[in-house]
mmCIF file of C-alpha atoms in Angstrom:
data_model
loop_
_atom_site.group_PDB
_atom_site.id
_atom_site.type_symbol
_atom_site.label_atom_id
_atom_site.label_comp_id
_atom_site.label_asym_id
_atom_site.label_seq_id
_atom_site.Cartn_x
_atom_site.Cartn_y
_atom_site.Cartn_z
ATOM 1 C CA MET O 1 21.435 -25.226 0.610
ATOM 2 C CA LEU O 2 23.120 -22.519 -1.161
ATOM 3 C CA ARG O 3 24.090 -24.746 -4.453
ATOM 4 C CA GLY O 4 19.932 -24.943 -4.544
ATOM 5 C CA GLU O 5 20.320 -21.444 -5.172
ATOM 6 C CA ILE O 6 22.990 -20.916 -7.998
ATOM 7 C CA ARG O 7 20.863 -23.446 -9.994
ATOM 8 C CA LEU O 8 17.256 -21.063 -9.291
ATOM 9 C CA VAL O 9 19.350 -18.522 -10.751
ATOM 10 C CA ASP O 10 20.814 -20.369 -13.668
ATOM 11 C CA LEU O 11 17.036 -21.218 -14.871
ATOM 12 C CA ASP O 12 16.307 -17.282 -14.332
ATOM 13 C CA PRO O 13 17.949 -15.947 -17.434
ATOM 14 C CA ALA O 14 17.119 -12.131 -15.480
ATOM 15 C CA ARG O 15 19.173 -12.803 -12.451
ATOM 16 C CA GLY O 16 22.046 -14.373 -14.586
ATOM 17 C CA SER O 17 23.721 -10.762 -13.657
ATOM 18 C CA GLU O 18 23.477 -11.535 -10.187
ATOM 19 C CA ALA O 19 24.055 -15.270 -10.059
ATOM 20 C CA ASN O 20 27.678 -14.261 -11.687
ATOM 21 C CA LYS O 21 28.279 -11.722 -8.544
ATOM 22 C CA ARG O 22 26.991 -14.367 -6.241
ATOM 23 C CA ARG O 23 28.635 -17.607 -7.694
ATOM 24 C CA PRO O 24 32.421 -16.171 -6.292
ATOM 25 C CA ALA O 25 30.637 -15.266 -3.167
ATOM 26 C CA VAL O 26 29.497 -18.745 -2.563
#
């Protein structure tokens, strides 16, 4: 289910900054 969360972040430009830090964490 981690992949589903990463996809939501990609759709959200505002969360793009946080997605970069969460991507390597996963």
